[in-house]
PDB file of C-alpha atoms in Angstrom:
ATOM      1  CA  UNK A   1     111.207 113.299 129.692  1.00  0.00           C
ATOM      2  CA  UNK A   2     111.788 116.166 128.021  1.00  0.00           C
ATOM      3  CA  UNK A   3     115.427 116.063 127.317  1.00  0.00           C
ATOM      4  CA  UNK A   4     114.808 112.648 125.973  1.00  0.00           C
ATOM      5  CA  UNK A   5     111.858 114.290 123.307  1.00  0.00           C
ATOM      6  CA  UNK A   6     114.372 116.965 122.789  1.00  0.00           C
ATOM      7  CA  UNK A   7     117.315 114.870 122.276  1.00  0.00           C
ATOM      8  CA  UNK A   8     115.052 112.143 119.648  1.00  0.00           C
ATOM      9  CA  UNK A   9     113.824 115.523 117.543  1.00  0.00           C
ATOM     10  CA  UNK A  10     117.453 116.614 117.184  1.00  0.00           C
ATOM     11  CA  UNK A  11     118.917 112.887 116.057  1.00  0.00           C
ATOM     12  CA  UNK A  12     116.003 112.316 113.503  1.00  0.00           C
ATOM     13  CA  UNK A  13     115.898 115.911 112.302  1.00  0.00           C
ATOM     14  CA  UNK A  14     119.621 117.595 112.565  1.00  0.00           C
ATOM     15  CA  UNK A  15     120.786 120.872 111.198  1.00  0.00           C
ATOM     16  CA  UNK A  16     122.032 120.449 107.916  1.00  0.00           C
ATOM     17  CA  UNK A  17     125.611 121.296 106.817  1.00  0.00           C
ATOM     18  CA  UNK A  18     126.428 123.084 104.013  1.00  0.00           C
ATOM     19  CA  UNK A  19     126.977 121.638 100.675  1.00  0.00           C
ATOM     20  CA  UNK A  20     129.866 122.975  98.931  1.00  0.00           C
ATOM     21  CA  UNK A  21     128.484 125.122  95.864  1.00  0.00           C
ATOM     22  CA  UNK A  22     125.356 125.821  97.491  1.00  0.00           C
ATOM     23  CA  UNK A  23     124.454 129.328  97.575  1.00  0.00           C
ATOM     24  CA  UNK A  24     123.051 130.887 101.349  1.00  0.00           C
ATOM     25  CA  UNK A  25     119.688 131.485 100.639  1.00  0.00           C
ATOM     26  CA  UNK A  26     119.513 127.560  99.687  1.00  0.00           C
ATOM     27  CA  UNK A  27     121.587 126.591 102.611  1.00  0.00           C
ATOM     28  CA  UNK A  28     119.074 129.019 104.864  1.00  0.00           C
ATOM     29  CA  UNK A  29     116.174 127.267 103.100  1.00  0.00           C
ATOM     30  CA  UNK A  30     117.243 124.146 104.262  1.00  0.00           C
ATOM     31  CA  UNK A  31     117.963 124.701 107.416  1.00  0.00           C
ATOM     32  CA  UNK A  32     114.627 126.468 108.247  1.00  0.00           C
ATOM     33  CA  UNK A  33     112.648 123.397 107.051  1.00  0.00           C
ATOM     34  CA  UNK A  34     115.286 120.970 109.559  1.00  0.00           C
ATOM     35  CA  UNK A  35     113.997 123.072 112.029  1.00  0.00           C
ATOM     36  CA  UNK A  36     109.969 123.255 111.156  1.00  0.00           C
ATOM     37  CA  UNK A  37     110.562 119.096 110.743  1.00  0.00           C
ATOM     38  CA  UNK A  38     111.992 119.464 114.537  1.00  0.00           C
ATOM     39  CA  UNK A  39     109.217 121.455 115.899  1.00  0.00           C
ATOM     40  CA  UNK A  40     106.275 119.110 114.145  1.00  0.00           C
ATOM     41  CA  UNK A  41     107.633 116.037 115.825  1.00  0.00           C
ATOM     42  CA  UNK A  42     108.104 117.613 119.116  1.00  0.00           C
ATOM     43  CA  UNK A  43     104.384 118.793 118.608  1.00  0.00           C
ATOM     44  CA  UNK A  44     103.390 115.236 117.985  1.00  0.00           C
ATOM     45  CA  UNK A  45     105.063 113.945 120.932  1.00  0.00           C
ATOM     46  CA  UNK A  46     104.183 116.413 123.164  1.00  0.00           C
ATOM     47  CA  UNK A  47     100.614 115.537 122.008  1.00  0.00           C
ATOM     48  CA  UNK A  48     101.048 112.085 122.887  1.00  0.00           C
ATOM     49  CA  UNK A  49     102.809 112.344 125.988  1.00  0.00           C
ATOM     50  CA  UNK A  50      99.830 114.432 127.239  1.00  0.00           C
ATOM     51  CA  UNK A  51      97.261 111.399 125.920  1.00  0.00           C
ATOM     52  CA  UNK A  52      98.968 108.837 128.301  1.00  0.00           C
ATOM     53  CA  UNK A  53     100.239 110.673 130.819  1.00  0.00           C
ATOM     54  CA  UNK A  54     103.147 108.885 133.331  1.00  0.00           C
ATOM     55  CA  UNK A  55     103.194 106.026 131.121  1.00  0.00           C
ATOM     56  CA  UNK A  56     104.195 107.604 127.735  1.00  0.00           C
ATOM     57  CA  UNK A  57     107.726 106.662 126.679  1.00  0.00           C
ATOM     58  CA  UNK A  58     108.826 109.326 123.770  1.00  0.00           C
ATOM     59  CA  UNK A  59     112.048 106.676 122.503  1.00  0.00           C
ATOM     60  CA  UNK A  60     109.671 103.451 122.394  1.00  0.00           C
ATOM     61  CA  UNK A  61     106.803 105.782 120.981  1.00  0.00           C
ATOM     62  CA  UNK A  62     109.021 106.934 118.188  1.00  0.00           C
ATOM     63  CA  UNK A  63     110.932 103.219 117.456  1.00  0.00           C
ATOM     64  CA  UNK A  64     107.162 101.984 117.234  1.00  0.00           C
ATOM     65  CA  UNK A  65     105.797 104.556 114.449  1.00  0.00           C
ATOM     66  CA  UNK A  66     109.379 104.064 112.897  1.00  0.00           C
ATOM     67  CA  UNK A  67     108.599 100.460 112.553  1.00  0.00           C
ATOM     68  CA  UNK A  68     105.001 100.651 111.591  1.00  0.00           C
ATOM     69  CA  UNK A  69     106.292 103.281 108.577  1.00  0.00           C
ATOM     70  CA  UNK A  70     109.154 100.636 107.817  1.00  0.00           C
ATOM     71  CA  UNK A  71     106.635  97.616 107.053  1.00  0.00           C
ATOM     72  CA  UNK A  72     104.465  99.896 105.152  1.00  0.00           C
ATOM     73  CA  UNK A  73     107.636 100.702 102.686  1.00  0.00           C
ATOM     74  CA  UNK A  74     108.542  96.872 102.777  1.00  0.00           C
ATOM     75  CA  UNK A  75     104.967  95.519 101.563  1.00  0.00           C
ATOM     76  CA  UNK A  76     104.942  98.458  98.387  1.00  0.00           C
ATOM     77  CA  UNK A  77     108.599  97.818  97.883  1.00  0.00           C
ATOM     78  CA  UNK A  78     106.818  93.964  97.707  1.00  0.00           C
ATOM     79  CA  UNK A  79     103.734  94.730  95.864  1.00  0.00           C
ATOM     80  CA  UNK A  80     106.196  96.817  93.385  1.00  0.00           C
ATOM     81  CA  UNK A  81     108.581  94.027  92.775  1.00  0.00           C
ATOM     82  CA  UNK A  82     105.381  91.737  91.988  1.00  0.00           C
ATOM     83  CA  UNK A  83     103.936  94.048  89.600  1.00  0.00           C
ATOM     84  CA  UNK A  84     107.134  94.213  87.911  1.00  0.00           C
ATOM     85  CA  UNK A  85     107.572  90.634  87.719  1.00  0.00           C
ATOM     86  CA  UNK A  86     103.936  89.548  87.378  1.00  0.00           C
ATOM     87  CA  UNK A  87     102.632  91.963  85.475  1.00  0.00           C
ATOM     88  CA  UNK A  88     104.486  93.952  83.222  1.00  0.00           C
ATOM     89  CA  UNK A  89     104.109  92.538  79.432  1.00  0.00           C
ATOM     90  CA  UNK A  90     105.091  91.386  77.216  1.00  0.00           C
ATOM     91  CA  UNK A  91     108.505  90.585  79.158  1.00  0.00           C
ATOM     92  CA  UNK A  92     108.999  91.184  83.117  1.00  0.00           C
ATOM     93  CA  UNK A  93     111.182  93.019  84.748  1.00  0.00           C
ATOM     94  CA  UNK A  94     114.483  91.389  84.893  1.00  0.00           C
ATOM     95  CA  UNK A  95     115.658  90.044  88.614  1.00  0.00           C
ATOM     96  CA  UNK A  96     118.831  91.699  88.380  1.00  0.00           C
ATOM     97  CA  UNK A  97     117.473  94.777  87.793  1.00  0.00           C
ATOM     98  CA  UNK A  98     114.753  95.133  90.199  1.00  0.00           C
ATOM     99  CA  UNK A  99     117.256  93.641  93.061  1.00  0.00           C
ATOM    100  CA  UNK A 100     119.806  96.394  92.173  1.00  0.00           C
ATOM    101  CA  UNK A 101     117.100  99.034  92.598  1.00  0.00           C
ATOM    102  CA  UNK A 102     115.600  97.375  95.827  1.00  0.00           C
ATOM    103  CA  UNK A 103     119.252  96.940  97.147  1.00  0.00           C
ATOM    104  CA  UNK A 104     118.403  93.659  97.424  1.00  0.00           C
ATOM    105  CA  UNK A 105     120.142  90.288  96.110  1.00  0.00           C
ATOM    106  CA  UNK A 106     118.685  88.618  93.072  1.00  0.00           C
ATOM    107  CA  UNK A 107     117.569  85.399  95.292  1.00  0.00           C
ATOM    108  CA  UNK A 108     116.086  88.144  98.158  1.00  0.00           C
ATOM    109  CA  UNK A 109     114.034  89.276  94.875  1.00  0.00           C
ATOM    110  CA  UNK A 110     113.013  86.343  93.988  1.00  0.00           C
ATOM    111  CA  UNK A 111     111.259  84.778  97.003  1.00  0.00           C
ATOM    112  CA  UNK A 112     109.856  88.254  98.235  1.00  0.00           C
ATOM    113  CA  UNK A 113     106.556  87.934  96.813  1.00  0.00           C
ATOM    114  CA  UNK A 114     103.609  85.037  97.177  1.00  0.00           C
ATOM    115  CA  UNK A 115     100.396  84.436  95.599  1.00  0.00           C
ATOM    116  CA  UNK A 116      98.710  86.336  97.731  1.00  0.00           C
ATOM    117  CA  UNK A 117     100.645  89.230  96.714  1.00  0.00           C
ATOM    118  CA  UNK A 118     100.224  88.770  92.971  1.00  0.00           C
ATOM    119  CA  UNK A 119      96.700  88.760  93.602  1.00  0.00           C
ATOM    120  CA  UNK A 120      96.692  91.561  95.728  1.00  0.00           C
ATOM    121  CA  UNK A 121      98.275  93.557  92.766  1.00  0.00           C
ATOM    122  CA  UNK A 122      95.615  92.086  90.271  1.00  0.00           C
ATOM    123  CA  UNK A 123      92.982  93.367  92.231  1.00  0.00           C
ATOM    124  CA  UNK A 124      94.343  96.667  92.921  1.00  0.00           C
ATOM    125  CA  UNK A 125      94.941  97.347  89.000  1.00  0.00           C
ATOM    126  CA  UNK A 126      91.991  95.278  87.689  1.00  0.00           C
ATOM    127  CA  UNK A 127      94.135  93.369  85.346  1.00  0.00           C
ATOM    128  CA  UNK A 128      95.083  88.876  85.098  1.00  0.00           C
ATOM    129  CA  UNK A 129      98.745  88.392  85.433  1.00  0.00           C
ATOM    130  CA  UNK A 130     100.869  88.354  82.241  1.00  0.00           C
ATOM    131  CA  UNK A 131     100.469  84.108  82.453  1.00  0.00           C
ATOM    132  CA  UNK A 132      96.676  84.506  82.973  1.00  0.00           C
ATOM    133  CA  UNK A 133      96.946  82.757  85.922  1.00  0.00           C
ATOM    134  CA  UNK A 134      95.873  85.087  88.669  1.00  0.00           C
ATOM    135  CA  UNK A 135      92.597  87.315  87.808  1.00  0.00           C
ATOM    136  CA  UNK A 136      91.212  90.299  89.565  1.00  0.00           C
ATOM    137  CA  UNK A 137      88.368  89.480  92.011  1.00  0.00           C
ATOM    138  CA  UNK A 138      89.425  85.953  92.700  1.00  0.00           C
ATOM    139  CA  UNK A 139      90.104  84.610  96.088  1.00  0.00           C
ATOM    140  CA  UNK A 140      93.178  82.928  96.721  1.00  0.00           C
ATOM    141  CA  UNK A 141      93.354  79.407  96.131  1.00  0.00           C
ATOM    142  CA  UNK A 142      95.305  78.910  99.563  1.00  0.00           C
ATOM    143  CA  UNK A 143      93.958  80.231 103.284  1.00  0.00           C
ATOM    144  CA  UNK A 144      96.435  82.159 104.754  1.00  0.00           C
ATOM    145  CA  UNK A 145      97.950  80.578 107.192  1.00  0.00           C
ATOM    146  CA  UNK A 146      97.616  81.806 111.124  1.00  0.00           C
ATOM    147  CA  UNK A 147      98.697  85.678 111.526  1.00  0.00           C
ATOM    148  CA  UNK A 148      98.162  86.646 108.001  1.00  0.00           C
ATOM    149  CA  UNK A 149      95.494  88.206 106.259  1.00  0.00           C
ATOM    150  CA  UNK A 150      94.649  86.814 102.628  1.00  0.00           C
ATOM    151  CA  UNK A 151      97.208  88.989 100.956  1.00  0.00           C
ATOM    152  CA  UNK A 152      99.755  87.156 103.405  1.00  0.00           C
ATOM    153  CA  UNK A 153     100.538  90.474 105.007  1.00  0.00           C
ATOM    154  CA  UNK A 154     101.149  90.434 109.144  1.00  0.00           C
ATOM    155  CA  UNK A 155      98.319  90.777 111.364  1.00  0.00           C
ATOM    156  CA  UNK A 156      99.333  91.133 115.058  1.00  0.00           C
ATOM    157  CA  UNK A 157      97.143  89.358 117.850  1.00  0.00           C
ATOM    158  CA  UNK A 158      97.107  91.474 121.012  1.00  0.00           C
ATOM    159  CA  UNK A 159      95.374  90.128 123.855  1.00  0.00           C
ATOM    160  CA  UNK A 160      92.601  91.909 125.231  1.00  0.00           C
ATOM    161  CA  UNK A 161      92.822  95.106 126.998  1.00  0.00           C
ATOM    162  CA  UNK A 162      90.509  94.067 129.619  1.00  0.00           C
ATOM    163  CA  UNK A 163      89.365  90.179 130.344  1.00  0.00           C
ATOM    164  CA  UNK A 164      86.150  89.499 128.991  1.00  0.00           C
ATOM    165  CA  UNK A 165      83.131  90.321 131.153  1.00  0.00           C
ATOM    166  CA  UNK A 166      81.347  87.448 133.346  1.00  0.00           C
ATOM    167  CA  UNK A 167      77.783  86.542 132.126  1.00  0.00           C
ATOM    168  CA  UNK A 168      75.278  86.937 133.983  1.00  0.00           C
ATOM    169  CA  UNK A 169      71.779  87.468 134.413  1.00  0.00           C
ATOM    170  CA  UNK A 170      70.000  90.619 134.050  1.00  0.00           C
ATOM    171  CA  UNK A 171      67.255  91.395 136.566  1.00  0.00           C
ATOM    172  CA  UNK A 172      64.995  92.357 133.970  1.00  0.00           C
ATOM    173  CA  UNK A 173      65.012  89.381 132.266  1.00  0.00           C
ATOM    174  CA  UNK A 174      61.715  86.870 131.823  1.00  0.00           C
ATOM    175  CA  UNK A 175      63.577  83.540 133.042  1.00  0.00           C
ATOM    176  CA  UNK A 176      64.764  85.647 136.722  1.00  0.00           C
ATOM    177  CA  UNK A 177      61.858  87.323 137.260  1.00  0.00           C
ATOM    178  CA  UNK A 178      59.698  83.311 136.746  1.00  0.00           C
ATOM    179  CA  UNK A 179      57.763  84.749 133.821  1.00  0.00           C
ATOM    180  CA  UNK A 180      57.739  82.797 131.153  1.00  0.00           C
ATOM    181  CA  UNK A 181      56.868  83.884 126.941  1.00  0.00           C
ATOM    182  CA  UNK A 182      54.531  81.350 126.825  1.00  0.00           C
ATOM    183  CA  UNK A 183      50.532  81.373 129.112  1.00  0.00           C
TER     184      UNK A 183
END
């Protein structure tokens, strides 16, 4: 387990290598900070290897706050793109432009973004689109559809951790014990 922790910390934070030009005491810098990174994440894993115990897994552990960082860039490099589209007056953005930036294609660009999302921006800034269609504090027109919230983001289901607990009857209870609220 711990070769595999040590082995992660070194792929996702490596020494750096010297950049031509660069003087020592930047190079030195650099390298010390590679190495605080390194120690940090071996920290945090160590941490969490100690909260499950046997059944901790440092690789999937990693991949899964990797991911969970990943979707968080995608939905402001989303909420970006519609505010630059939506909302920026008196002309938008151009497509071209904000796909070049995104390194994205035009058409990727294009269909990133739904109505949920352009109200999701109105209500974060407190301002209508630039067509006055969309206004802050409106709900969306459309339910989301199953899995989504109402800004059309992802919302995992996981089943329960532990199946739901039979009913039954408490001892204490008027209707066990045959007394009734009404004399």
């Amino acid at each position: 387990m711990n070769d595999i922790m040590d082995d992660i910390v070194n792929l996702l934070y490596p020494d750096p290598a010297p950049q031509p030009d660069e003087l020592r005491n930047e190079f030195v810098r650099r390298r010390a900070e590679a190495r605080r990174e390194r120690e940090e994440v071996r920290d945090v894993l160590e941490l969490r290897a100690k909260g499950f115990g046997d059944g901790f897994d440092p690789l999937t552990s990693e991949l899964r706050r990797l991911s969970r960082a990943k979707r968080e860039i995608d939905q402001w490099i989303r909420l970006l793109v519609t505010y630059g589209r939506e909302f920026v007056r008196p002309e938008p953005y151009r497509l071209a432009s904000l796909a070049e930036v995104a390194g994205m294609s035009i058409s990727g660009v294009k269909g990133m973004y739904s109505a949920a999302d352009i109200q999701r921006v109105a209500d974060a800034i407190g301002r209508s689109d630039r067509k006055g269609q969309v206004s802050p504090g409106e709900s969306p027109a459309v339910l989301p559809e199953k899995g989504l919230d109402i800004y059309g983001r992802f919302v995992p289901e996981f089943p329960p951790l532990y199946p739901p607990a039979e009913e039954t009857e408490s001892p204490r209870s008027p209707e066990s014990s045959g007394l009734s609220s009404q004399s």
